[in-house]
GROMACS .gro file of C-alpha atoms in nm:
model
  372
    1MET     CA    1   2.244   1.207  -0.225
    2ASN     CA    2   2.273   1.474  -0.456
    3LEU     CA    3   2.044   1.503  -0.787
    4LYS     CA    4   2.214   1.816  -1.033
    5ARG     CA    5   1.971   1.828  -1.288
    6SER     CA    6   1.861   2.146  -1.528
    7GLY     CA    7   1.490   2.272  -1.611
    8ALA     CA    8   1.169   2.372  -1.455
    9LEU     CA    9   0.889   2.195  -1.307
   10LEU     CA   10   0.618   2.379  -1.339
   11GLY     CA   11   0.257   2.422  -1.179
   12ALA     CA   12  -0.029   2.353  -0.940
   13VAL     CA   13  -0.143   1.935  -0.824
   14ALA     CA   14  -0.532   1.900  -0.876
   15LEU     CA   15  -0.648   1.832  -0.560
   16GLY     CA   16  -1.026   1.780  -0.726
   17ALA     CA   17  -0.994   1.391  -0.635
   18MET     CA   18  -0.756   1.406  -0.452
   19THR     CA   19  -0.898   1.578  -0.066
   20LEU     CA   20  -0.740   1.275   0.153
   21ALA     CA   21  -1.046   1.003   0.274
   22ALA     CA   22  -0.863   1.007   0.578
   23CYS     CA   23  -0.963   1.391   0.701
   24GLY     CA   24  -1.206   1.458   0.461
   25SER     CA   25  -1.002   1.777   0.391
   26ASP     CA   26  -0.626   1.850   0.176
   27ASN     CA   27  -0.330   1.729   0.371
   28ASN     CA   28  -0.173   2.089   0.498
   29ALA     CA   29  -0.042   1.959   0.787
   30ALA     CA   30   0.290   1.849   0.683
   31SER     CA   31   0.337   2.128   0.404
   32SER     CA   32   0.463   2.352   0.753
   33GLY     CA   33   0.733   2.301   0.874
   34VAL     CA   34   0.917   2.158   0.621
   35ASP     CA   35   1.294   2.192   0.591
   36ALA     CA   36   1.308   2.319   0.262
   37ALA     CA   37   1.692   2.330   0.299
   38SER     CA   38   1.744   1.994   0.422
   39SER     CA   39   1.558   1.820   0.103
   40ASN     CA   40   1.789   1.712  -0.165
   41ALA     CA   41   1.454   1.663  -0.397
   42THR     CA   42   1.584   1.973  -0.673
   43CYS     CA   43   1.235   2.050  -0.749
   44GLU     CA   44   1.301   2.021  -1.146
   45GLY     CA   45   1.260   1.880  -1.471
   46LYS     CA   46   0.899   1.844  -1.649
   47ALA     CA   47   0.662   2.080  -1.590
   48ASN     CA   48   0.374   1.828  -1.504
   49LEU     CA   49   0.416   1.502  -1.375
   50SER     CA   50   0.113   1.152  -1.375
   51SER     CA   51   0.114   0.823  -1.197
   52ALA     CA   52  -0.188   0.632  -1.111
   53GLY     CA   53  -0.295   0.266  -1.000
   54SER     CA   54  -0.310   0.248  -0.585
   55SER     CA   55  -0.613   0.315  -0.433
   56ALA     CA   56  -0.418   0.213  -0.085
   57GLN     CA   57  -0.202   0.431  -0.148
   58LYS     CA   58  -0.368   0.740  -0.210
   59ASN     CA   59  -0.351   0.913   0.117
   60ALA     CA   60   0.028   0.872   0.153
   61MET     CA   61   0.028   1.048  -0.215
   62ASP     CA   62  -0.226   1.345  -0.109
   63GLN     CA   63   0.052   1.322   0.159
   64PHE     CA   64   0.390   1.372  -0.084
   65VAL     CA   65   0.238   1.549  -0.302
   66SER     CA   66   0.183   1.796  -0.021
   67THR     CA   67   0.531   1.771   0.090
   68TYR     CA   68   0.685   1.845  -0.180
   69ILE     CA   69   0.441   2.138  -0.319
   70SER     CA   70   0.602   2.309   0.067
   71VAL     CA   71   0.948   2.169  -0.065
   72CYS     CA   72   0.974   2.286  -0.393
   73GLN     CA   73   0.767   2.669  -0.240
   74GLU     CA   74   1.072   2.700  -0.060
   75LYS     CA   75   1.324   2.666  -0.302
   76GLY     CA   76   1.117   2.926  -0.559
   77LYS     CA   77   0.916   2.618  -0.804
   78THR     CA   78   0.546   2.513  -0.854
   79VAL     CA   79   0.498   2.186  -0.854
   80ASN     CA   80   0.253   1.969  -1.029
   81LEU     CA   81   0.122   1.635  -0.993
   82ALA     CA   82  -0.138   1.480  -1.041
   83TYR     CA   83  -0.206   1.078  -0.969
   84ASN     CA   84  -0.540   0.939  -1.049
   85PRO     CA   85  -0.648   0.654  -0.761
   86SER     CA   86  -0.732   0.390  -1.049
   87GLY     CA   87  -0.608   0.101  -0.905
   88SER     CA   88  -0.338  -0.093  -0.867
   89GLY     CA   89  -0.466  -0.284  -1.226
   90ASP     CA   90  -0.499   0.036  -1.409
   91GLY     CA   91  -0.187   0.179  -1.320
   92ARG     CA   92   0.021  -0.088  -1.421
   93THR     CA   93  -0.142  -0.068  -1.769
   94GLN     CA   94  -0.118   0.300  -1.870
   95PHE     CA   95   0.247   0.285  -1.757
   96ILE     CA   96   0.321   0.018  -1.967
   97ALA     CA   97   0.092   0.232  -2.265
   98SER     CA   98   0.304   0.536  -2.143
   99GLN     CA   99  -0.011   0.695  -2.096
  100ILE     CA  100   0.158   0.858  -1.723
  101ASP     CA  101   0.514   0.894  -1.607
  102PHE     CA  102   0.469   0.614  -1.299
  103ALA     CA  103   0.286   0.375  -1.116
  104GLY     CA  104   0.132   0.305  -0.819
  105SER     CA  105   0.101  -0.056  -0.772
  106ASP     CA  106   0.030  -0.280  -0.441
  107SER     CA  107   0.159  -0.592  -0.673
  108ALA     CA  108   0.549  -0.553  -0.809
  109ILE     CA  109   0.546  -0.578  -1.163
  110LYS     CA  110   0.622  -0.926  -1.314
  111ALA     CA  111   0.611  -1.157  -1.637
  112GLU     CA  112   0.440  -1.066  -1.914
  113GLN     CA  113   0.381  -0.727  -1.806
  114ALA     CA  114   0.712  -0.712  -1.704
  115GLU     CA  115   0.895  -0.796  -2.049
  116GLN     CA  116   0.619  -0.513  -2.208
  117ALA     CA  117   0.720  -0.245  -1.993
  118LYS     CA  118   1.088  -0.279  -2.185
  119ALA     CA  119   0.909  -0.209  -2.510
  120ARG     CA  120   0.861   0.196  -2.265
  121CYS     CA  121   1.181   0.204  -2.057
  122VAL     CA  122   1.423   0.228  -2.367
  123GLY     CA  123   1.659   0.054  -2.279
  124GLY     CA  124   1.631  -0.037  -1.943
  125GLU     CA  125   1.330  -0.168  -1.710
  126ALA     CA  126   1.091  -0.131  -1.457
  127TRP     CA  127   1.180  -0.104  -1.142
  128ASN     CA  128   0.970  -0.211  -0.792
  129LEU     CA  129   1.030   0.090  -0.585
  130PRO     CA  130   0.864   0.021  -0.245
  131LEU     CA  131   0.748   0.338  -0.063
  132VAL     CA  132   0.438   0.297   0.117
  133PHE     CA  133   0.396   0.070   0.424
  134GLY     CA  134  -0.014  -0.012   0.539
  135PRO     CA  135  -0.109  -0.203   0.748
  136VAL     CA  136  -0.418  -0.403   0.592
  137ALA     CA  137  -0.707  -0.471   0.898
  138VAL     CA  138  -0.888  -0.746   0.855
  139ALA     CA  139  -1.206  -0.566   1.008
  140TYR     CA  140  -1.518  -0.658   1.103
  141ASN     CA  141  -1.890  -0.464   1.200
  142LEU     CA  142  -2.002  -0.761   1.488
  143ASP     CA  143  -2.212  -0.604   1.813
  144GLY     CA  144  -2.048  -0.694   2.095
  145VAL     CA  145  -1.740  -0.788   1.951
  146GLU     CA  146  -1.451  -0.580   1.962
  147ASP     CA  147  -1.134  -0.799   2.062
  148LEU     CA  148  -1.179  -1.039   1.786
  149VAL     CA  149  -0.863  -1.265   1.722
  150LEU     CA  150  -0.807  -1.466   1.416
  151ASN     CA  151  -0.512  -1.670   1.280
  152GLY     CA  152  -0.441  -1.721   0.874
  153GLU     CA  153  -0.597  -2.104   0.894
  154VAL     CA  154  -0.940  -1.938   1.018
  155THR     CA  155  -0.892  -1.648   0.804
  156ALA     CA  156  -0.903  -1.817   0.520
  157LYS     CA  157  -1.175  -2.041   0.543
  158ILE     CA  158  -1.370  -1.761   0.660
  159PHE     CA  159  -1.245  -1.633   0.299
  160ASN     CA  160  -1.293  -1.937   0.112
  161GLY     CA  161  -1.661  -2.010   0.283
  162THR     CA  162  -1.518  -2.279   0.460
  163ILE     CA  163  -1.647  -2.110   0.799
  164LYS     CA  164  -1.947  -1.938   0.762
  165LYS     CA  165  -2.110  -1.845   1.087
  166TRP     CA  166  -1.961  -1.583   1.313
  167ASN     CA  167  -1.983  -1.891   1.622
  168ASP     CA  168  -1.819  -2.134   1.489
  169PRO     CA  169  -1.597  -2.336   1.676
  170ALA     CA  170  -1.294  -2.244   1.460
  171ILE     CA  171  -1.354  -1.893   1.591
  172ALA     CA  172  -1.441  -1.978   1.934
  173ALA     CA  173  -1.122  -2.184   2.036
  174LEU     CA  174  -1.010  -1.830   1.947
  175ASN     CA  175  -1.170  -1.634   2.177
  176PRO     CA  176  -1.256  -1.810   2.429
  177GLY     CA  177  -1.474  -1.584   2.685
  178ALA     CA  178  -1.642  -1.370   2.423
  179THR     CA  179  -2.010  -1.360   2.312
  180LEU     CA  180  -1.999  -1.504   2.013
  181PRO     CA  181  -2.294  -1.479   1.741
  182ASP     CA  182  -2.545  -1.740   1.502
  183GLN     CA  183  -2.487  -1.504   1.326
  184ASP     CA  184  -2.392  -1.553   0.883
  185ILE     CA  185  -2.070  -1.383   0.803
  186THR     CA  186  -2.063  -1.198   0.497
  187ALA     CA  187  -1.689  -1.190   0.305
  188ILE     CA  188  -1.705  -0.878   0.136
  189ILE     CA  189  -1.461  -0.850  -0.107
  190ARG     CA  190  -1.250  -0.613  -0.334
  191SER     CA  191  -1.406  -0.645  -0.755
  192ASP     CA  192  -1.177  -0.456  -0.880
  193SER     CA  193  -0.830  -0.534  -0.950
  194SER     CA  194  -0.641  -0.516  -0.639
  195GLY     CA  195  -0.295  -0.494  -0.550
  196THR     CA  196  -0.429  -0.533  -0.208
  197THR     CA  197  -0.594  -0.842  -0.358
  198ASP     CA  198  -0.318  -1.013  -0.485
  199ASN     CA  199  -0.095  -0.910  -0.081
  200PHE     CA  200  -0.446  -1.062   0.054
  201GLN     CA  201  -0.474  -1.370  -0.117
  202GLN     CA  202  -0.040  -1.413  -0.099
  203TYR     CA  203  -0.079  -1.364   0.329
  204LEU     CA  204  -0.331  -1.571   0.318
  205THR     CA  205  -0.165  -1.847   0.053
  206ALA     CA  206   0.207  -1.795   0.366
  207ALA     CA  207   0.007  -1.844   0.682
  208SER     CA  208  -0.301  -2.089   0.689
  209ASN     CA  209  -0.126  -2.394   0.699
  210GLY     CA  210  -0.276  -2.495   0.377
  211ALA     CA  211  -0.633  -2.342   0.419
  212TRP     CA  212  -0.627  -2.135   0.087
  213THR     CA  213  -0.568  -2.376  -0.198
  214THR     CA  214  -0.660  -2.142  -0.396
  215GLY     CA  215  -0.369  -1.905  -0.516
  216ALA     CA  216  -0.318  -1.546  -0.529
  217GLY     CA  217  -0.340  -1.239  -0.803
  218SER     CA  218  -0.561  -0.881  -0.840
  219ASP     CA  219  -0.845  -1.074  -0.803
  220PHE     CA  220  -1.028  -1.212  -0.576
  221THR     CA  221  -0.967  -1.660  -0.600
  222GLY     CA  222  -1.158  -1.784  -0.270
  223GLY     CA  223  -1.538  -1.814  -0.452
  224ILE     CA  224  -1.736  -1.579  -0.230
  225GLY     CA  225  -1.786  -1.272  -0.133
  226GLU     CA  226  -2.012  -0.991  -0.230
  227GLY     CA  227  -1.760  -0.734  -0.406
  228ALA     CA  228  -1.748  -0.383  -0.336
  229LYS     CA  229  -1.504  -0.124  -0.620
  230GLY     CA  230  -1.201   0.042  -0.421
  231SER     CA  231  -1.058   0.032  -0.047
  232ALA     CA  232  -1.316   0.307   0.004
  233GLY     CA  233  -1.597   0.058  -0.132
  234VAL     CA  234  -1.517  -0.254   0.090
  235ALA     CA  235  -1.498  -0.028   0.403
  236GLN     CA  236  -1.823   0.124   0.325
  237ALA     CA  237  -1.976  -0.176   0.236
  238VAL     CA  238  -1.903  -0.321   0.561
  239ALA     CA  239  -1.949   0.014   0.835
  240SER     CA  240  -2.333  -0.092   0.662
  241ALA     CA  241  -2.377  -0.447   0.704
  242PRO     CA  242  -2.363  -0.572   1.073
  243GLY     CA  243  -2.204  -0.927   1.027
  244SER     CA  244  -1.975  -0.873   0.719
  245ILE     CA  245  -1.588  -0.891   0.692
  246THR     CA  246  -1.323  -0.803   0.503
  247TYR     CA  247  -0.991  -0.679   0.413
  248VAL     CA  248  -0.875  -0.313   0.365
  249GLU     CA  249  -0.609  -0.086   0.476
  250LYS     CA  250  -0.584   0.108   0.794
  251SER     CA  251  -0.621   0.404   0.709
  252TYR     CA  252  -0.953   0.317   0.559
  253ALA     CA  253  -1.103   0.055   0.821
  254ASP     CA  254  -1.024   0.387   1.108
  255GLN     CA  255  -1.238   0.622   0.837
  256ASN     CA  256  -1.516   0.396   0.882
  257LYS     CA  257  -1.467   0.335   1.252
  258LEU     CA  258  -1.434  -0.061   1.193
  259SER     CA  259  -1.263  -0.271   1.461
  260ALA     CA  260  -0.957  -0.476   1.329
  261ALA     CA  261  -0.905  -0.786   1.443
  262GLN     CA  262  -0.601  -0.968   1.635
  263ILE     CA  263  -0.370  -1.167   1.464
  264ASP     CA  264  -0.261  -1.489   1.608
  265THR     CA  265   0.102  -1.512   1.418
  266GLY     CA  266   0.144  -1.867   1.696
  267SER     CA  267   0.295  -1.625   1.914
  268GLY     CA  268  -0.047  -1.447   2.102
  269PRO     CA  269  -0.247  -1.185   1.944
  270VAL     CA  270  -0.100  -0.955   1.809
  271ALA     CA  271  -0.313  -0.617   1.734
  272LEU     CA  272  -0.322  -0.394   1.452
  273SER     CA  273  -0.088  -0.135   1.531
  274ASP     CA  274   0.203   0.133   1.399
  275GLU     CA  275   0.442  -0.078   1.641
  276SER     CA  276   0.261  -0.398   1.543
  277ALA     CA  277   0.330  -0.361   1.174
  278ALA     CA  278   0.691  -0.217   1.158
  279LYS     CA  279   0.828  -0.480   1.363
  280ALA     CA  280   0.727  -0.708   1.043
  281ILE     CA  281   0.814  -0.416   0.773
  282GLU     CA  282   1.250  -0.463   0.959
  283GLY     CA  283   1.232  -0.803   0.942
  284ALA     CA  284   1.194  -0.769   0.474
  285GLN     CA  285   1.401  -0.938   0.298
  286PHE     CA  286   1.402  -0.897  -0.097
  287LYS     CA  287   1.418  -1.059  -0.363
  288GLY     CA  288   1.746  -0.955  -0.531
  289GLU     CA  289   2.054  -0.735  -0.433
  290GLY     CA  290   2.216  -0.405  -0.443
  291VAL     CA  291   2.130  -0.143  -0.617
  292GLY     CA  292   1.808  -0.084  -0.895
  293ASP     CA  293   1.486  -0.297  -0.839
  294LEU     CA  294   1.345  -0.369  -0.458
  295THR     CA  295   1.081  -0.624  -0.488
  296LEU     CA  296   1.017  -0.738  -0.193
  297ASP     CA  297   1.035  -1.164  -0.051
  298LEU     CA  298   0.718  -1.030   0.100
  299GLY     CA  299   0.655  -1.480   0.268
  300SER     CA  300   0.918  -1.315   0.495
  301ILE     CA  301   0.678  -1.036   0.623
  302PHE     CA  302   0.364  -1.268   0.602
  303GLY     CA  303   0.482  -1.583   0.739
  304THR     CA  304   0.671  -1.385   1.078
  305LYS     CA  305   0.689  -1.568   1.416
  306GLU     CA  306   0.780  -1.246   1.570
  307ALA     CA  307   0.601  -1.236   1.912
  308GLY     CA  308   0.458  -0.834   1.893
  309ALA     CA  309   0.426  -0.865   1.496
  310TYR     CA  310   0.141  -0.784   1.280
  311PRO     CA  311   0.228  -1.004   0.936
  312LEU     CA  312  -0.037  -0.822   0.702
  313VAL     CA  313   0.125  -0.571   0.574
  314LEU     CA  314   0.098  -0.437   0.237
  315ALA     CA  315   0.391  -0.269   0.007
  316THR     CA  316   0.265  -0.009  -0.240
  317TYR     CA  317   0.539   0.015  -0.530
  318GLU     CA  318   0.614   0.251  -0.760
  319ILE     CA  319   0.724   0.143  -1.117
  320VAL     CA  320   0.950   0.301  -1.290
  321CYS     CA  321   1.203   0.302  -1.566
  322SER     CA  322   1.551   0.263  -1.494
  323LYS     CA  323   1.611   0.434  -1.834
  324GLY     CA  324   1.432   0.581  -2.140
  325TYR     CA  325   1.324   0.877  -1.987
  326ASP     CA  326   1.342   1.187  -2.144
  327ALA     CA  327   1.558   1.410  -1.874
  328ASP     CA  328   1.351   1.616  -1.800
  329THR     CA  329   1.100   1.349  -1.654
  330SER     CA  330   1.402   1.135  -1.567
  331ALA     CA  331   1.448   1.470  -1.311
  332ALA     CA  332   1.166   1.519  -1.228
  333VAL     CA  333   1.043   1.137  -1.094
  334LYS     CA  334   1.365   1.156  -0.938
  335SER     CA  335   1.297   1.517  -0.737
  336PHE     CA  336   0.969   1.391  -0.575
  337LEU     CA  337   1.052   0.998  -0.540
  338THR     CA  338   1.336   1.209  -0.375
  339SER     CA  339   1.057   1.350  -0.169
  340ALA     CA  340   0.840   1.115  -0.098
  341ALA     CA  341   1.194   0.898   0.083
  342ASN     CA  342   1.256   1.121   0.310
  343GLU     CA  343   1.012   1.442   0.408
  344GLY     CA  344   0.718   1.274   0.280
  345GLN     CA  345   0.733   0.984   0.535
  346ASP     CA  346   0.697   1.256   0.791
  347ASN     CA  347   0.351   1.182   0.970
  348LEU     CA  348   0.299   0.901   0.764
  349ALA     CA  349   0.099   0.700   1.105
  350GLU     CA  350  -0.146   0.928   1.053
  351GLN     CA  351  -0.307   0.881   0.788
  352GLY     CA  352  -0.269   0.487   0.913
  353TYR     CA  353   0.016   0.424   0.721
  354VAL     CA  354   0.393   0.293   0.816
  355PRO     CA  355   0.723   0.504   0.766
  356LEU     CA  356   0.996   0.338   0.607
  357PRO     CA  357   1.235   0.165   0.847
  358ASP     CA  358   1.575   0.414   0.820
  359SER     CA  359   1.797   0.093   0.663
  360MET     CA  360   1.495   0.059   0.404
  361LYS     CA  361   1.522   0.436   0.319
  362GLU     CA  362   1.854   0.416   0.258
  363LYS     CA  363   1.790   0.109  -0.003
  364LEU     CA  364   1.520   0.340  -0.190
  365ASN     CA  365   1.686   0.612  -0.164
  366ALA     CA  366   2.013   0.452  -0.355
  367SER     CA  367   1.810   0.293  -0.633
  368VAL     CA  368   1.618   0.658  -0.694
  369ALA     CA  369   1.922   0.856  -0.754
  370ALA     CA  370   2.020   0.542  -0.995
  371ILE     CA  371   1.679   0.636  -1.255
  372GLY     CA  372   1.880   0.735  -1.540
   0.00000   0.00000   0.00000
């Protein structure tokens, strides 16, 4: 794909609040060995790009920015994208208000917010472009239990308060031979509006055989739990609270050295791994057809019964205007997303994410090229 735009994209990334949580430092691994000549990123457009939203994609965004800087430096350009991991809900709000160039969100923009975005995207609409896939761990802190197995129904009952003890018969039935303590379960939930919460609750709705009855949404609906803000907040809370459990992106679970439950979809327990998550993503379907909005049919992932597929995978979208940007902003947004969708995917697994399958990368590149 060749992007032909003019202008210069200048600046330097503000990394003060963007250090990689997974390694405690700037991610420079991707910045070495990047073949700029093979990149279709033009490095052209407005001087400063801005984005905000999903904390789940923060580590991936750091890598995308680092890689983009490297590509553009080799092309004689200095680039800037500042990303604020303020939460998916805040990102969508800022996007609608034209306070940022694009948003990161763990939930597709839809309904009333999608209508509101049309005023910002003059002559166009908001497109949801899946750029980052992150397995969500059902992470727990339980001494002596390293290979916990759960399924959708039992997980739903833990997070709606029906199952209160770790040695509950329903948990024991999934873990024969394990010594489960007579200990209260403390559910740690997101206190902020979160696409991770929305995706987790959509998973419970799809996979719990009716045990989850309170629906989905960016706010937790289960009626129990102790709240913590952000992905880092819930992971740190579980790390410091024996007997606790949460839902959090794999990168944050890894960072805090939390155990992650295996999930039994009916075809046997499946451990969370790059391979098992990728297997679920490869079976993903889209709600629409053709080039443009790429909102996923999440039921095709969350409800999978395929052996060896880990179903609890969060898709993070970049929400962009299909039309309505000025020429410089359009060029910069397209250039950055082109880099992120291609060379930016290299080494993502090291940050706890799953790189885009080739079939999805092809669709994403076509949609990015179609931005007006």
